[in-house]
Short mmCIF file of C-alpha atoms in Angstrom, two decimals:
data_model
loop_
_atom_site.label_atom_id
_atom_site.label_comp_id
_atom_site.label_asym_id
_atom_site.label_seq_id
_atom_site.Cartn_x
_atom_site.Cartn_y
_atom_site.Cartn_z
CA UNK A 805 -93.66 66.63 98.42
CA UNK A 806 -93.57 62.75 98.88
CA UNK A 807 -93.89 60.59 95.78
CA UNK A 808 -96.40 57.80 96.09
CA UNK A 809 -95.28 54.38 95.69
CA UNK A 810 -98.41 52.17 93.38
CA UNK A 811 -98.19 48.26 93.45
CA UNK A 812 -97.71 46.66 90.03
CA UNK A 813 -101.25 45.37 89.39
CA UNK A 814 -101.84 42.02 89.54
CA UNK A 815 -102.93 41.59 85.60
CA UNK A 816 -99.22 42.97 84.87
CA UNK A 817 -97.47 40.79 87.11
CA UNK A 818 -99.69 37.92 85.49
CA UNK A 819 -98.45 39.05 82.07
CA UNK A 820 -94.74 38.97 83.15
CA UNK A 821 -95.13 35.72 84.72
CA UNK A 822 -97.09 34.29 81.44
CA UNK A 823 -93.87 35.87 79.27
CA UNK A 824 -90.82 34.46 81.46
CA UNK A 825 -92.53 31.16 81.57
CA UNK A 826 -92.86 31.58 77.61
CA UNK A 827 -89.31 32.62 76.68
CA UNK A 828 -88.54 29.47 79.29
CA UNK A 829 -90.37 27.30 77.41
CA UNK A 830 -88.88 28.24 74.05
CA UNK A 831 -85.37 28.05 75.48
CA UNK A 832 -86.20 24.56 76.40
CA UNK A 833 -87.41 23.51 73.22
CA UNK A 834 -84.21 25.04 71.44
CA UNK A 835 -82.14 22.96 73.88
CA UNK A 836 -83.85 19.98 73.73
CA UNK A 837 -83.69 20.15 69.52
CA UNK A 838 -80.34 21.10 69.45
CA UNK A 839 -78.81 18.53 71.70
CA UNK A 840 -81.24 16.03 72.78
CA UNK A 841 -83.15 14.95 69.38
CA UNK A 842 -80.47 15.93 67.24
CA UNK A 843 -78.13 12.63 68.47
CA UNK A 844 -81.21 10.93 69.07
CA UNK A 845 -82.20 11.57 65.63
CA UNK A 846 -79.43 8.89 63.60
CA UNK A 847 -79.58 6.10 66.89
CA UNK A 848 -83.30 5.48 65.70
CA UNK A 849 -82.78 4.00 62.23
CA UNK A 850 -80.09 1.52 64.16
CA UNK A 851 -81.95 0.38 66.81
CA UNK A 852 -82.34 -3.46 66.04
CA UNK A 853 -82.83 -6.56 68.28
CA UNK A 854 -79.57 -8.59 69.31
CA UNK A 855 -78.44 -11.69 70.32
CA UNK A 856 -74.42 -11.97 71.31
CA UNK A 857 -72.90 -14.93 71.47
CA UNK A 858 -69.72 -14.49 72.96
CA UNK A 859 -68.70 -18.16 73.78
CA UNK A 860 -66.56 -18.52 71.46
CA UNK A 861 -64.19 -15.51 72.21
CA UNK A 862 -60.79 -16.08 73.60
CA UNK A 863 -57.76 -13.90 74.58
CA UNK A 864 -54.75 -13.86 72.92
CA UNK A 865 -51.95 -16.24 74.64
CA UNK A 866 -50.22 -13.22 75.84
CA UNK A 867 -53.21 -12.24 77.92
CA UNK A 868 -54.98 -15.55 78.79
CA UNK A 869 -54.71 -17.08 82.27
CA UNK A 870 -54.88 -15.81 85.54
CA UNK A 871 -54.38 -11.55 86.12
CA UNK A 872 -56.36 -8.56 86.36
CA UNK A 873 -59.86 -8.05 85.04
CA UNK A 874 -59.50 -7.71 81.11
CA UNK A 875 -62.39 -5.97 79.54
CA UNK A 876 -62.24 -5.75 75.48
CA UNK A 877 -63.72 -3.03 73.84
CA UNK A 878 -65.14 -3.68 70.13
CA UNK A 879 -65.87 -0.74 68.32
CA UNK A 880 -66.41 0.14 64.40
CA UNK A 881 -65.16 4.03 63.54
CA UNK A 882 -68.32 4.21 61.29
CA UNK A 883 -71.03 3.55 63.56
CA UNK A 884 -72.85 6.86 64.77
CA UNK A 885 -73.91 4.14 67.58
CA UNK A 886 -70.59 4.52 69.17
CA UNK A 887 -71.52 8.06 70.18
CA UNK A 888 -72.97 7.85 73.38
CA UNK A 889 -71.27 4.17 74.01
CA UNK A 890 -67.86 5.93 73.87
CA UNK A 891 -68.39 8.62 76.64
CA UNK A 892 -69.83 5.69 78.79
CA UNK A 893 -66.51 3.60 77.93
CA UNK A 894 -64.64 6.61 79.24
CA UNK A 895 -66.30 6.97 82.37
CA UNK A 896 -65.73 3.46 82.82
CA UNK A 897 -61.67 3.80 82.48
CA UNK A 898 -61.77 6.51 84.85
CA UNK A 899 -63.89 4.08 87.24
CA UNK A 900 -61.88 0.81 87.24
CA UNK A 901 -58.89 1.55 85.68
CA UNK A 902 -57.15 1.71 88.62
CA UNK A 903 -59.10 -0.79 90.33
CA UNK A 904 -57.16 -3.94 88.99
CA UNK A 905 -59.10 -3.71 85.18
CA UNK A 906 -56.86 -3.87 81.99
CA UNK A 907 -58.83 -2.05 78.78
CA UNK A 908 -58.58 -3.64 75.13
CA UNK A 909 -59.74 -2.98 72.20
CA UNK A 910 -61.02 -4.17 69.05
CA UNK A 911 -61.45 -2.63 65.95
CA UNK A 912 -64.05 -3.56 63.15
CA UNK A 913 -62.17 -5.97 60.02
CA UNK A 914 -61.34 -3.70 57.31
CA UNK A 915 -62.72 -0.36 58.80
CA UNK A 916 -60.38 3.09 58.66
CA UNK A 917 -60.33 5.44 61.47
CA UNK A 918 -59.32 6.45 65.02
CA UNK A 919 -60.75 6.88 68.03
CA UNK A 920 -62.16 9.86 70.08
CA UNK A 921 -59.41 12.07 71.26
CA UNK A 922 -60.71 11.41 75.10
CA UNK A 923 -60.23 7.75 74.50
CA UNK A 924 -57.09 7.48 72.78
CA UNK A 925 -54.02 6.12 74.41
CA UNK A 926 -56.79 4.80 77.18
CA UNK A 927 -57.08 1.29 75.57
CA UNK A 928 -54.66 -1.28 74.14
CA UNK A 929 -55.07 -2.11 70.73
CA UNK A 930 -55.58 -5.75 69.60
CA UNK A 931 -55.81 -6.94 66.02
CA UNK A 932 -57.65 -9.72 66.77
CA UNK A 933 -59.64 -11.78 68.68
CA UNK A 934 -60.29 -15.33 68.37
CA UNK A 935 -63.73 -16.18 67.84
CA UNK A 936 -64.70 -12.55 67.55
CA UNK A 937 -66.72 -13.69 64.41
CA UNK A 938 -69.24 -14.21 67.38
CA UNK A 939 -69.68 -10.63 67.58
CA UNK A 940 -73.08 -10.05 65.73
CA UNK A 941 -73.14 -6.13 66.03
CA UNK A 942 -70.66 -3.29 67.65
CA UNK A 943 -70.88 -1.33 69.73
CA UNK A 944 -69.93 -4.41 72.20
CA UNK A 945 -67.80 -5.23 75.57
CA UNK A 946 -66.67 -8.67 76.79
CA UNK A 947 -65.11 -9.01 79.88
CA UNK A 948 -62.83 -11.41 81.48
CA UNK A 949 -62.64 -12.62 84.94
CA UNK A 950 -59.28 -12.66 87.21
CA UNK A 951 -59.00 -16.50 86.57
CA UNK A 952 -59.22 -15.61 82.65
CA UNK A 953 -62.64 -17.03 82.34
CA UNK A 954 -64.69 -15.48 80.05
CA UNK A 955 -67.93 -14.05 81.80
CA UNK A 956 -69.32 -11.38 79.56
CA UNK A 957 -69.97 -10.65 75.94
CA UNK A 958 -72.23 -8.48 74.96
CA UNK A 959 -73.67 -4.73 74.32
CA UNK A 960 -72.98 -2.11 77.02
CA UNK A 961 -76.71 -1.11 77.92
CA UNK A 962 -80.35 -1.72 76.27
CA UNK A 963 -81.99 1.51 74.55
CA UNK A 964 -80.91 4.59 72.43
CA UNK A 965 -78.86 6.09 74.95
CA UNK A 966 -75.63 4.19 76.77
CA UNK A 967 -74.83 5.64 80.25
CA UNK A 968 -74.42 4.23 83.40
CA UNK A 969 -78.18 3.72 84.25
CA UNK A 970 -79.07 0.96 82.39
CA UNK A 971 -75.90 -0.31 81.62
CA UNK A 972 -74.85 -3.90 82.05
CA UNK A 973 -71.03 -3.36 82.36
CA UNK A 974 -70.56 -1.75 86.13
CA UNK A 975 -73.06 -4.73 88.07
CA UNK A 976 -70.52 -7.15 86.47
CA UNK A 977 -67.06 -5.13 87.32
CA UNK A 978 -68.47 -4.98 90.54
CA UNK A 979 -69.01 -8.28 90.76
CA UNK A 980 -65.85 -9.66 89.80
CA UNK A 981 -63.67 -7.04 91.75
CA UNK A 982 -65.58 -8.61 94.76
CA UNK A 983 -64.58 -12.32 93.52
CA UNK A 984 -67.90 -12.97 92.77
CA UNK A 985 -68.33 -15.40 90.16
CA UNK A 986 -70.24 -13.97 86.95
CA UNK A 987 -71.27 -15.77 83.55
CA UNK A 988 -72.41 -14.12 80.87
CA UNK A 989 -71.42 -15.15 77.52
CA UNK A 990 -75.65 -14.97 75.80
CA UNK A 991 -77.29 -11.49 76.08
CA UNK A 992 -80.07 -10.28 74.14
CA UNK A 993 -80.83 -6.65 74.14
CA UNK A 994 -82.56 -3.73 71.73
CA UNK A 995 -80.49 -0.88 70.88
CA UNK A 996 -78.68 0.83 68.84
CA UNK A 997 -75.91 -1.31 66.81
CA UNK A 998 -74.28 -1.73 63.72
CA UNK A 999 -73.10 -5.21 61.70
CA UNK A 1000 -69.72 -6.24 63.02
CA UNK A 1001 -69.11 -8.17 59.88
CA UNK A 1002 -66.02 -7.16 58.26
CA UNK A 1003 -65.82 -4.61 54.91
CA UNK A 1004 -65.74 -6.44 51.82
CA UNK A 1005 -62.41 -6.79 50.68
CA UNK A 1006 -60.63 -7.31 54.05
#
């Protein structure tokens, strides 16, 4: 005797439909709280207007003059703005440094701590800049052409999140490692920063 074979009705397979795209829906809303508004979540009381001045910045002796590209990072250990800005800065190294670029960096006045395990040994530390007093907020780049001109200072990208979509650092990397001339030195941008004056006591 032959079984017979009955087609799920179409109400059930309605209902099934209406419960993946549920459980879907919720998954999404987990992921999205756990790991997209949870970092966006501190960025939005730092998000401030800024204008960099970088004209005043100048390389140490050691490093001025003619050479590779020098790009100086300057970053403050307590800034929860630094997140997002220091996977970008990694993705960066593994872009250019190879390319003829030389990484720096620049650590607050008077601030305590290290940097992401992923970016240490990457950069060369520099106590000091001259004219870095410039530097209104952090996080912030400034770049140096092959003839030791100065021709960027400023943030890495407008907005809450840093990546390489609205960033300003690659278009002028670019530029330079094609010997195109680039100046820079005034940028204003909204974001998320944090004062790059030193700590009291410094």
């Amino acid at each position: 005797m032959s079984k017979i074979q009955t087609a799920p009705s179409k109400r059930f397979l309605l209902i099934l439909c209406l419960l993946a795209l549920a459980v879907m829906l919720a998954i999404g809303a987990w992921a999205w709280a756990r790991f997209g508004v949870a970092y966006l979540r501190p960025f939005s009381d730092q998000e401030q207007a800024v204008f960099f001045q970088g004209g005043g910045l100048k390389l140490p002796a050691e490093l001025a003059g003619p050479g590779n590209i020098r790009v100086v990072h300057f970053w403050d250990p307590q800034c929860p703005c630094h997140k997002e800005t220091d996977a970008h800065l990694n993705y960066l190294i593994s872009l250019y440094r190879f390319s003829g670029v030389e990484f720096y960096s620049v650590q607050k006045p008077g601030s305590e701590g290290e940097m992401l395990p992923f970016l240490r040994g990457k950069l060369t530390p520099l106590e000091a800049l001259e004219g870095m007093e410039s530097i209104p907020a952090s996080p912030a780049i400034a770049i140096w052409d092959q003839q030791g001109r100065l021709a960027y200072a400023g943030p890495y990208s407008e907005g809450l999140v840093c990546n390489s979509s609205n960033s300003f650092v690659e278009p002028i990397l670019d530029a330079l490692s094609d010997n195109r001339s680039v100046s820079a030195a005034n940028t204003m941008a909204v974001g998320c920063y944090c004062d790059w004056e030193p700590v009291e006591g410094s």
